[in-house]
Coordinates of C-alpha atoms in Angstrom, one line a residue:
P1 CA -33.6 -45.6 -48.9
V2 CA -36.5 -44.7 -50.6
A3 CA -39.4 -46.5 -49.9
D4 CA -40.4 -48.5 -53.0
S5 CA -43.8 -47.8 -53.9
D6 CA -44.8 -51.4 -53.4
D7 CA -44.3 -51.9 -49.5
S8 CA -47.3 -49.1 -48.6
D9 CA -49.8 -51.4 -50.6
D10 CA -48.6 -54.5 -48.8
D11 CA -49.3 -52.7 -45.5
D12 CA -53.1 -51.7 -46.4
D13 CA -53.5 -54.9 -46.5
D14 CA -53.2 -56.1 -42.6
D15 CA -55.8 -52.4 -41.8
Y16 CA -59.0 -54.6 -43.0
V17 CA -60.3 -57.1 -41.0
D18 CA -62.9 -59.7 -41.9
D19 CA -64.6 -60.4 -39.1
M20 CA -64.3 -58.6 -35.6
P21 CA -64.3 -60.6 -31.9
A22 CA -67.5 -59.8 -29.7
P23 CA -66.8 -57.8 -27.0
P24 CA -65.8 -59.6 -23.3
S25 CA -69.5 -61.0 -21.5
N26 CA -69.0 -58.6 -18.5
Y27 CA -68.4 -55.5 -21.2
L28 CA -71.9 -55.2 -22.2
N29 CA -73.4 -55.6 -18.4
K30 CA -72.1 -52.7 -16.9
G31 CA -74.2 -51.0 -16.2
P32 CA -75.5 -47.2 -15.8
R33 CA -72.3 -45.1 -15.8
G34 CA -71.4 -44.1 -12.3
S35 CA -70.7 -40.0 -12.5
V36 CA -67.9 -37.7 -13.9
S37 CA -66.8 -35.2 -12.5
A38 CA -63.6 -32.7 -12.5
E39 CA -61.2 -30.3 -10.2
A40 CA -60.5 -26.3 -10.6
Y41 CA -57.1 -26.4 -10.7
G42 CA -55.0 -22.5 -9.7
D43 CA -56.6 -20.3 -8.0
Y44 CA -60.0 -21.2 -8.3
N45 CA -59.4 -24.2 -6.3
K46 CA -57.8 -22.0 -3.3
K47 CA -60.2 -22.3 -0.2
S48 CA -60.1 -19.0 0.9
S49 CA -59.3 -17.8 5.1
S50 CA -61.7 -15.3 5.3
F51 CA -65.3 -17.8 4.3
T52 CA -66.5 -18.3 7.8
P53 CA -70.1 -21.5 6.8
P54 CA -73.4 -20.2 7.9
V55 CA -74.9 -22.8 11.0
Y56 CA -78.1 -22.6 11.4
A57 CA -79.9 -25.0 15.0
K58 CA -81.8 -27.8 14.6
N59 CA -82.4 -30.7 17.4
K60 CA -80.2 -33.5 17.3
D61 CA -83.7 -36.0 15.6
T62 CA -83.3 -33.0 12.5
E63 CA -80.1 -33.6 12.8
Q64 CA -79.8 -37.6 13.0
R65 CA -81.8 -37.3 9.8
L66 CA -79.5 -34.9 7.0
K67 CA -76.6 -37.4 8.6
V68 CA -78.5 -40.5 6.9
A69 CA -80.2 -38.9 4.4
I70 CA -75.9 -37.7 2.8
S71 CA -75.1 -40.5 3.5
K72 CA -76.8 -41.8 0.3
S73 CA -76.0 -39.7 -1.5
F74 CA -72.6 -40.0 -3.5
L75 CA -72.2 -36.4 -3.5
F76 CA -71.1 -36.2 -0.3
S77 CA -69.4 -40.1 0.1
N78 CA -65.9 -38.0 0.1
L79 CA -66.7 -35.9 3.1
D80 CA -65.3 -36.3 6.5
D81 CA -66.5 -36.5 10.0
Q82 CA -66.0 -32.6 10.3
G83 CA -67.1 -32.2 6.9
R84 CA -70.4 -34.0 7.6
E85 CA -70.6 -31.1 10.2
L86 CA -69.9 -28.6 8.5
V87 CA -72.8 -29.5 5.9
I88 CA -75.1 -30.5 8.2
G89 CA -75.0 -26.7 10.6
A90 CA -75.3 -25.2 6.8
F91 CA -78.7 -27.2 6.0
R92 CA -81.5 -24.1 6.6
Q93 CA -84.9 -25.8 6.5
H94 CA -87.3 -23.6 4.2
I95 CA -91.3 -25.4 4.9
K96 CA -93.4 -24.4 1.6
H97 CA -96.6 -25.7 0.7
L98 CA -99.0 -27.2 -2.0
G99 CA -99.0 -24.8 -4.9
D100 CA -95.2 -22.7 -3.4
V101 CA -93.1 -22.0 -5.5
V102 CA -90.1 -24.2 -5.4
I103 CA -88.5 -22.7 -8.0
R104 CA -88.5 -20.5 -11.5
Q105 CA -86.8 -21.9 -14.5
G106 CA -84.8 -18.1 -15.1
D107 CA -84.3 -16.6 -11.5
D108 CA -81.2 -15.0 -10.3
N109 CA -81.7 -16.5 -6.9
A110 CA -84.2 -19.5 -6.8
R111 CA -85.2 -20.3 -3.4

C-alpha cells in the first residue's frame, strides 16, 4: 500500500510547539561543569614493565605537605595509597627566584 500525500501533511502539524515548557529549576543552577576526560585504548593504554618511576629524597615534612596538596586536586583523587606514594616520590623540587623564567612558550622541554 502507498501512503496518501495527505497523511504526510498531518504529521507536520505535530512538529510545532506553541510554548516550550520551562526547564526544571535545578537545571539552571547546576554551577560550572566539572571535568571531562577520556581514556586511551589499545597499545596506548598498556603499562610498560620496563618503566621505573623516579624517586627523589624528601624529608617527612615535605612528604606530608605534598600529601595534603595532592589530596585537594581532582587529578590525583582516584589514586590508591601506593599510587600516591609513587607520585609523591617522583616530585622534584625546583627552587626559583623572583624574575626567573619558569616556562617559555614554544620551548620543547620547559622547566
